[in-house]
Amino acid sequence: MDKLRILVTTIGGLTSPDVLKALRTNGEREVFLLGCDAFNEACGRYFVDHFELSPNSSSDEEGFVAFVIKIVEQYAIDLIIPCGNEDNLALAKHKASFSIPILVGEYSALTRAYDKGSVYECLRDNATLKPYAPKFMIVSSWSAFLQAIITLGYPDKKVVIKPRLGRGGRGVYILSDKNDRAIFSAKPTNEMPLAFFEHALKDSKFGELIVMEYLQEPFYSTYSLCKNGQNLLTLTHQREWGNASQTYRGKVYYDAQMQTLCAHIISAFALDFTNNMELGTTSDGRIVLFDLNPRLGASSGIDTYLGINFAYLAAKIALNEPFSLKDPPLETTHRFYRYFEQWWKQA
């Protein structure tokens, strides 16, 4: 097969090298990787064939799109894989400006999927998905905030506060007035007393916030391959040790029930190519969805070592190339241990 020339955007994440390695070690064809990021020292620049410094898509959407159009032509790129949420939205919005495939769904579907309020409302109002909806309220005033936290069990229960349109865990806090005597022996968390929120919100105007029930272990990340709203494959990662952003030790396995759940959500939001969902457990034992990421999940690169190359399979969907999947994709459970590794260069 001819060499495939791929542009991958936002390659500065700690797990970006896994995705880049997955694309390169696809077992089928040689790949030229062009990477770009708004940060000049993005770690992924050392895992691509060529790196370009890009405008930031979140602050300069037009400049970012114009930049991508330019380097796509300059390097004769065959496929674009955006790996940042804002990159996803910018390129989906301007998809008509490109003559090559982009690993991104329709703009209208993405804006709905990135809106946590819309996602939770969809789950709540869908008879099939309602059991997987968290208890939540959307507020935009201090009085509504106070009513919401009491409705959700405060002060006896912890409550989660987050922006409706937040990205990547930014701005997520836990409301709790429990006296933690271990504050000097434990790592800091985003757990704050009511006084913190009163100071921040009571006398100010603020955008819509989601007040949501507190979730606990076990936490799950699912990674799906999909096409035109149809789920083709889902693998489940169960966190054993880590935080909301990263799992440092976890189990990977195939769960038919989780695949069915993901299929319903993928269909409801008409998602395409790849998708990552984050789920937690309620105090009464329900598994609920709390984050929907309609893009290539960087941690899906882990599964390449188990024979499931999400990045490359999604590329084949975008290129309209045939491929086959095993059924079931995994027959046993595997455990991974994540660790740091260094890449050195002359300073």
Coordinates of C-alpha atoms in Angstrom, one line a residue:
M1 CA 0.0 0.0 0.0
D2 CA 1.1 3.6 -0.6
K3 CA 2.5 5.6 2.3
L4 CA -0.3 7.3 4.3
R5 CA 0.4 10.9 5.2
I6 CA -1.4 12.0 8.4
L7 CA -1.7 15.3 10.2
V8 CA -2.4 14.9 14.0
T9 CA -3.2 18.0 16.0
T10 CA -2.7 18.8 19.7
I11 CA 0.0 16.3 20.3
G12 CA 1.2 17.7 23.7
G13 CA -0.8 15.4 26.0
L14 CA 1.0 13.0 28.3
T15 CA -0.6 10.1 26.4
S16 CA -0.2 11.6 22.9
P17 CA 2.8 9.3 22.1
D18 CA 0.6 6.2 22.5
V19 CA -1.7 7.4 19.7
L20 CA 1.2 8.4 17.5
K21 CA 2.8 5.0 18.0
A22 CA -0.5 3.3 17.2
L23 CA -0.7 5.1 13.9
R24 CA 2.9 4.3 13.0
T25 CA 2.8 0.6 14.1
N26 CA -0.3 -0.3 12.2
G27 CA 1.1 -3.5 10.7
E28 CA -0.3 -2.6 7.2
R29 CA 1.4 0.4 5.7
E30 CA 4.1 3.0 6.2
V31 CA 2.9 6.3 7.7
F32 CA 4.3 9.8 7.5
L33 CA 3.2 11.7 10.6
L34 CA 3.0 15.5 10.7
G35 CA 2.2 16.8 14.2
C36 CA 1.2 20.3 15.3
D37 CA 0.5 21.9 18.7
A38 CA 0.1 25.4 20.1
F39 CA 2.9 24.7 22.5
N40 CA 6.4 24.6 20.9
E41 CA 7.7 22.0 23.4
A42 CA 4.8 19.5 23.1
C43 CA 6.1 16.1 24.0
G44 CA 4.5 14.5 20.8
R45 CA 6.8 16.5 18.6
Y46 CA 9.5 13.9 19.2
F47 CA 7.3 11.1 18.0
V48 CA 6.4 12.5 14.6
D49 CA 8.3 12.9 11.3
H50 CA 7.8 16.7 11.3
F51 CA 6.4 19.2 13.8
E52 CA 4.7 22.6 13.2
L53 CA 3.8 25.2 15.8
S54 CA 0.1 26.0 15.3
P55 CA -2.3 28.8 16.4
N56 CA -4.4 27.9 19.4
S57 CA -7.8 26.7 18.1
S58 CA -9.6 27.9 21.3
S59 CA -8.5 31.5 21.0
D60 CA -7.9 31.8 17.2
E61 CA -10.3 29.5 15.4
E62 CA -10.0 31.2 12.0
G63 CA -6.2 31.3 12.3
F64 CA -6.0 27.7 13.3
V65 CA -8.2 26.5 10.3
A66 CA -6.2 28.6 7.9
F67 CA -2.9 27.2 9.3
V68 CA -4.2 23.6 8.9
I69 CA -5.4 24.3 5.3
K70 CA -1.9 25.6 4.5
I71 CA 0.1 22.7 6.0
V72 CA -2.2 20.0 4.5
E73 CA -1.4 21.4 1.1
Q74 CA 2.3 21.9 1.8
Y75 CA 2.9 18.3 3.1
A76 CA 0.4 16.6 0.8
I77 CA -1.6 15.2 3.7
D78 CA -4.2 12.4 3.1
L79 CA -6.0 12.5 6.5
I80 CA -6.4 14.9 9.5
I81 CA -6.8 13.5 13.0
P82 CA -7.7 16.3 15.5
C83 CA -6.9 15.3 19.1
G84 CA -8.1 18.3 21.0
N85 CA -11.7 19.2 21.8
E86 CA -11.5 22.7 20.4
D87 CA -9.6 21.4 17.3
N88 CA -12.4 19.0 16.8
L89 CA -15.1 21.7 16.9
A90 CA -13.1 24.1 14.7
L91 CA -12.4 21.5 12.0
A92 CA -15.9 20.1 12.1
K93 CA -17.3 23.6 11.6
H94 CA -15.0 24.2 8.6
K95 CA -15.1 20.7 7.2
A96 CA -16.3 22.0 3.8
S97 CA -13.0 23.9 3.4
F98 CA -11.1 20.6 3.1
S99 CA -10.9 18.1 0.2
I100 CA -9.5 15.3 2.4
P101 CA -11.1 13.3 5.2
I102 CA -11.1 14.6 8.7
L103 CA -11.6 12.2 11.7
V104 CA -14.4 14.3 13.1
G105 CA -18.2 14.1 13.2
E106 CA -20.7 16.6 12.2
Y107 CA -20.5 20.0 13.9
S108 CA -24.1 19.9 15.2
A109 CA -23.6 16.5 16.7
L110 CA -20.4 17.6 18.4
T111 CA -21.8 20.8 19.9
R112 CA -24.6 18.8 21.5
A113 CA -22.3 16.0 22.7
Y114 CA -19.9 18.5 24.3
D115 CA -22.7 20.2 26.2
K116 CA -23.0 18.3 29.5
G117 CA -26.4 19.7 30.2
S118 CA -27.7 18.5 26.9
V119 CA -26.1 15.1 27.4
Y120 CA -27.6 14.6 30.9
E121 CA -31.1 15.9 29.7
C122 CA -30.9 13.4 26.8
L123 CA -30.2 10.5 29.1
R124 CA -32.9 11.6 31.6
D125 CA -35.5 12.0 28.9
N126 CA -34.8 8.7 27.1
A127 CA -36.5 5.7 28.5
T128 CA -33.6 3.3 27.6
L129 CA -30.9 5.6 28.9
K130 CA -32.6 7.1 32.0
P131 CA -31.0 4.5 34.4
Y132 CA -27.6 5.8 33.3
A133 CA -28.4 9.5 33.9
P134 CA -26.8 11.2 37.0
K135 CA -29.0 13.2 39.3
F136 CA -28.4 16.8 38.3
M137 CA -29.7 20.4 38.2
I138 CA -28.6 23.3 36.0
V139 CA -28.3 26.6 37.8
S140 CA -27.3 30.2 37.0
S141 CA -28.1 32.0 40.3
W142 CA -27.0 31.7 43.9
S143 CA -30.5 31.0 45.1
A144 CA -30.9 28.2 42.5
F145 CA -27.5 26.9 43.5
L146 CA -28.5 26.6 47.2
Q147 CA -31.8 24.9 46.3
A148 CA -29.9 22.4 44.0
I149 CA -27.3 21.3 46.6
I150 CA -30.0 20.7 49.2
T151 CA -32.1 18.7 46.7
L152 CA -29.0 16.5 46.0
G153 CA -28.4 15.8 49.7
Y154 CA -26.0 18.4 51.0
P155 CA -24.7 18.6 53.7
D156 CA -25.1 14.9 54.4
K157 CA -23.8 14.1 50.9
K158 CA -21.0 15.5 48.7
V159 CA -22.1 17.3 45.6
V160 CA -20.2 17.9 42.3
I161 CA -20.1 21.4 40.8
K162 CA -18.9 22.0 37.2
P163 CA -19.4 24.3 34.2
R164 CA -22.0 23.2 31.7
L165 CA -19.6 23.6 28.8
G166 CA -16.4 22.6 30.6
R167 CA -13.7 20.6 28.9
G168 CA -11.2 18.0 30.2
G169 CA -12.2 18.2 33.8
R170 CA -11.5 21.9 34.1
G171 CA -13.5 23.8 36.7
V172 CA -14.8 20.6 38.4
Y173 CA -15.2 20.9 42.2
I174 CA -16.6 18.8 45.0
L175 CA -18.7 20.6 47.6
S176 CA -18.2 19.1 51.1
D177 CA -18.1 20.5 54.6
K178 CA -16.7 17.3 56.1
N179 CA -13.8 17.9 58.3
D180 CA -10.9 16.0 56.9
R181 CA -8.2 15.5 59.5
A182 CA -5.8 14.1 56.9
I183 CA -5.3 17.4 55.0
F184 CA -1.5 17.4 55.7
S185 CA -1.0 13.8 54.9
A186 CA -3.0 13.5 51.7
K187 CA -2.6 15.1 48.3
P188 CA -4.8 18.2 47.7
T189 CA -8.1 17.7 45.9
N190 CA -10.8 20.0 44.5
E191 CA -13.0 19.4 47.6
M192 CA -14.2 22.7 48.9
P193 CA -16.6 23.9 51.7
L194 CA -19.7 26.0 51.0
A195 CA -17.9 29.2 52.0
F196 CA -15.7 28.8 48.9
F197 CA -18.7 28.8 46.6
E198 CA -20.4 31.5 48.5
H199 CA -17.4 33.8 48.0
A200 CA -17.1 32.9 44.3
L201 CA -20.8 33.0 43.3
K202 CA -23.1 34.8 45.7
D203 CA -22.6 38.4 44.6
S204 CA -21.6 37.7 41.0
K205 CA -23.1 36.8 37.7
F206 CA -22.0 33.4 36.4
G207 CA -22.7 31.1 33.5
E208 CA -24.7 28.0 33.8
L209 CA -23.3 25.4 36.2
I210 CA -24.2 21.8 36.7
V211 CA -24.9 20.6 40.2
M212 CA -24.6 16.8 40.2
E213 CA -24.6 13.9 42.6
Y214 CA -21.2 12.8 43.8
L215 CA -19.9 9.6 42.1
Q216 CA -17.6 7.0 43.6
E217 CA -15.6 3.9 42.6
P218 CA -15.6 1.9 40.4
F219 CA -14.9 4.4 37.6
Y220 CA -14.9 3.3 34.0
S221 CA -13.6 4.7 30.7
T222 CA -15.0 3.3 27.5
Y223 CA -13.4 3.6 24.1
S224 CA -15.6 3.0 21.0
L225 CA -15.2 2.7 17.3
C226 CA -18.3 3.9 15.5
K227 CA -19.6 4.8 12.1
N228 CA -22.6 7.0 11.2
G229 CA -24.1 6.6 14.7
Q230 CA -23.5 2.8 14.9
N231 CA -21.3 1.4 17.5
L232 CA -18.9 -1.2 16.0
L233 CA -16.7 -2.0 19.1
T234 CA -16.3 -0.9 22.7
L235 CA -13.6 -1.8 25.2
T236 CA -13.9 -1.0 28.9
H237 CA -11.1 0.4 31.1
Q238 CA -11.8 0.1 34.8
R239 CA -9.7 2.5 36.9
E240 CA -7.9 0.8 39.8
W241 CA -5.6 3.7 40.6
G242 CA -5.5 7.2 39.3
N243 CA -7.5 10.4 39.1
A244 CA -10.2 11.9 36.9
S245 CA -7.7 12.7 34.1
Q246 CA -5.5 9.6 34.1
T247 CA -5.6 6.0 35.0
Y248 CA -2.2 4.7 36.3
R249 CA -3.3 1.1 36.9
G250 CA -6.4 -0.4 35.4
K251 CA -8.1 -3.4 33.8
V252 CA -9.1 -3.6 30.2
Y253 CA -11.8 -6.0 29.0
Y254 CA -14.8 -6.5 26.7
D255 CA -18.2 -6.1 28.3
A256 CA -21.2 -6.8 26.1
Q257 CA -23.5 -4.8 28.4
M258 CA -21.2 -1.8 28.3
Q259 CA -21.0 -2.0 24.5
T260 CA -24.8 -2.0 24.3
L261 CA -25.0 1.1 26.6
C262 CA -22.4 2.9 24.5
A263 CA -24.3 1.9 21.3
H264 CA -27.5 3.6 22.6
I265 CA -25.6 6.8 23.5
I266 CA -23.6 6.8 20.2
S267 CA -26.9 6.4 18.3
A268 CA -28.6 9.1 20.3
F269 CA -25.9 11.6 19.5
A270 CA -25.1 10.4 16.0
L271 CA -21.4 10.0 16.7
D272 CA -18.8 9.0 14.2
F273 CA -15.3 7.4 14.1
T274 CA -14.2 7.2 17.8
N275 CA -15.7 8.1 21.2
N276 CA -14.7 8.1 24.8
M277 CA -17.1 8.0 27.7
E278 CA -16.4 8.4 31.4
L279 CA -18.7 6.6 33.9
G280 CA -18.9 6.3 37.7
T281 CA -21.0 4.6 40.3
T282 CA -23.7 6.3 42.4
S283 CA -24.2 5.7 46.2
D284 CA -27.0 3.2 45.3
G285 CA -24.8 1.2 42.9
R286 CA -26.0 2.6 39.5
I287 CA -23.4 3.1 36.7
V288 CA -24.0 6.5 35.2
L289 CA -22.3 8.6 32.5
F290 CA -20.7 11.8 33.6
D291 CA -18.5 12.8 30.6
L292 CA -18.9 12.3 26.8
N293 CA -15.9 12.9 24.6
P294 CA -16.7 12.6 20.9
R295 CA -13.1 12.3 19.7
L296 CA -10.2 9.9 19.7
G297 CA -9.3 9.2 23.3
A298 CA -5.6 9.3 23.8
S299 CA -5.7 6.5 26.3
S300 CA -7.2 4.2 23.7
G301 CA -3.6 3.9 22.5
I302 CA -3.1 1.4 25.3
D303 CA -5.4 -1.1 23.5
T304 CA -3.0 -1.2 20.5
Y305 CA -0.9 -3.6 22.6
L306 CA -3.9 -5.9 22.9
G307 CA -4.5 -5.9 19.1
I308 CA -7.2 -3.2 19.0
N309 CA -5.7 -0.2 17.2
F310 CA -8.5 2.4 17.6
A311 CA -6.6 5.2 15.9
Y312 CA -5.8 3.3 12.8
L313 CA -9.2 1.5 12.5
A314 CA -10.8 5.0 12.7
A315 CA -8.5 6.2 10.0
K316 CA -9.6 3.4 7.8
I317 CA -13.3 4.3 8.4
A318 CA -12.5 7.9 7.4
L319 CA -10.6 6.7 4.3
N320 CA -13.5 4.3 3.4
E321 CA -11.2 1.3 3.5
P322 CA -12.4 -2.2 4.5
F323 CA -11.3 -3.8 7.8
S324 CA -12.4 -6.7 10.0
L325 CA -13.0 -7.0 13.8
K326 CA -12.8 -10.1 16.0
D327 CA -15.9 -11.1 17.9
P328 CA -15.4 -10.8 20.8
P329 CA -12.4 -8.4 20.5
L330 CA -10.9 -9.7 23.7
E331 CA -11.4 -13.0 25.4
T332 CA -9.6 -12.3 28.7
T333 CA -9.1 -9.4 31.1
H334 CA -5.8 -7.5 31.0
R335 CA -4.2 -5.2 33.5
F336 CA -2.0 -2.2 32.6
Y337 CA 0.5 -0.2 34.7
R338 CA 1.3 3.3 33.4
Y339 CA 4.6 5.0 34.1
F340 CA 6.6 7.9 33.0
E341 CA 9.4 7.7 30.4
Q342 CA 11.8 10.4 29.2
W343 CA 12.8 11.7 25.8
W344 CA 16.1 13.6 25.9
K345 CA 17.5 16.3 23.7
Q346 CA 20.3 18.8 23.8
A347 CA 19.2 21.9 25.8

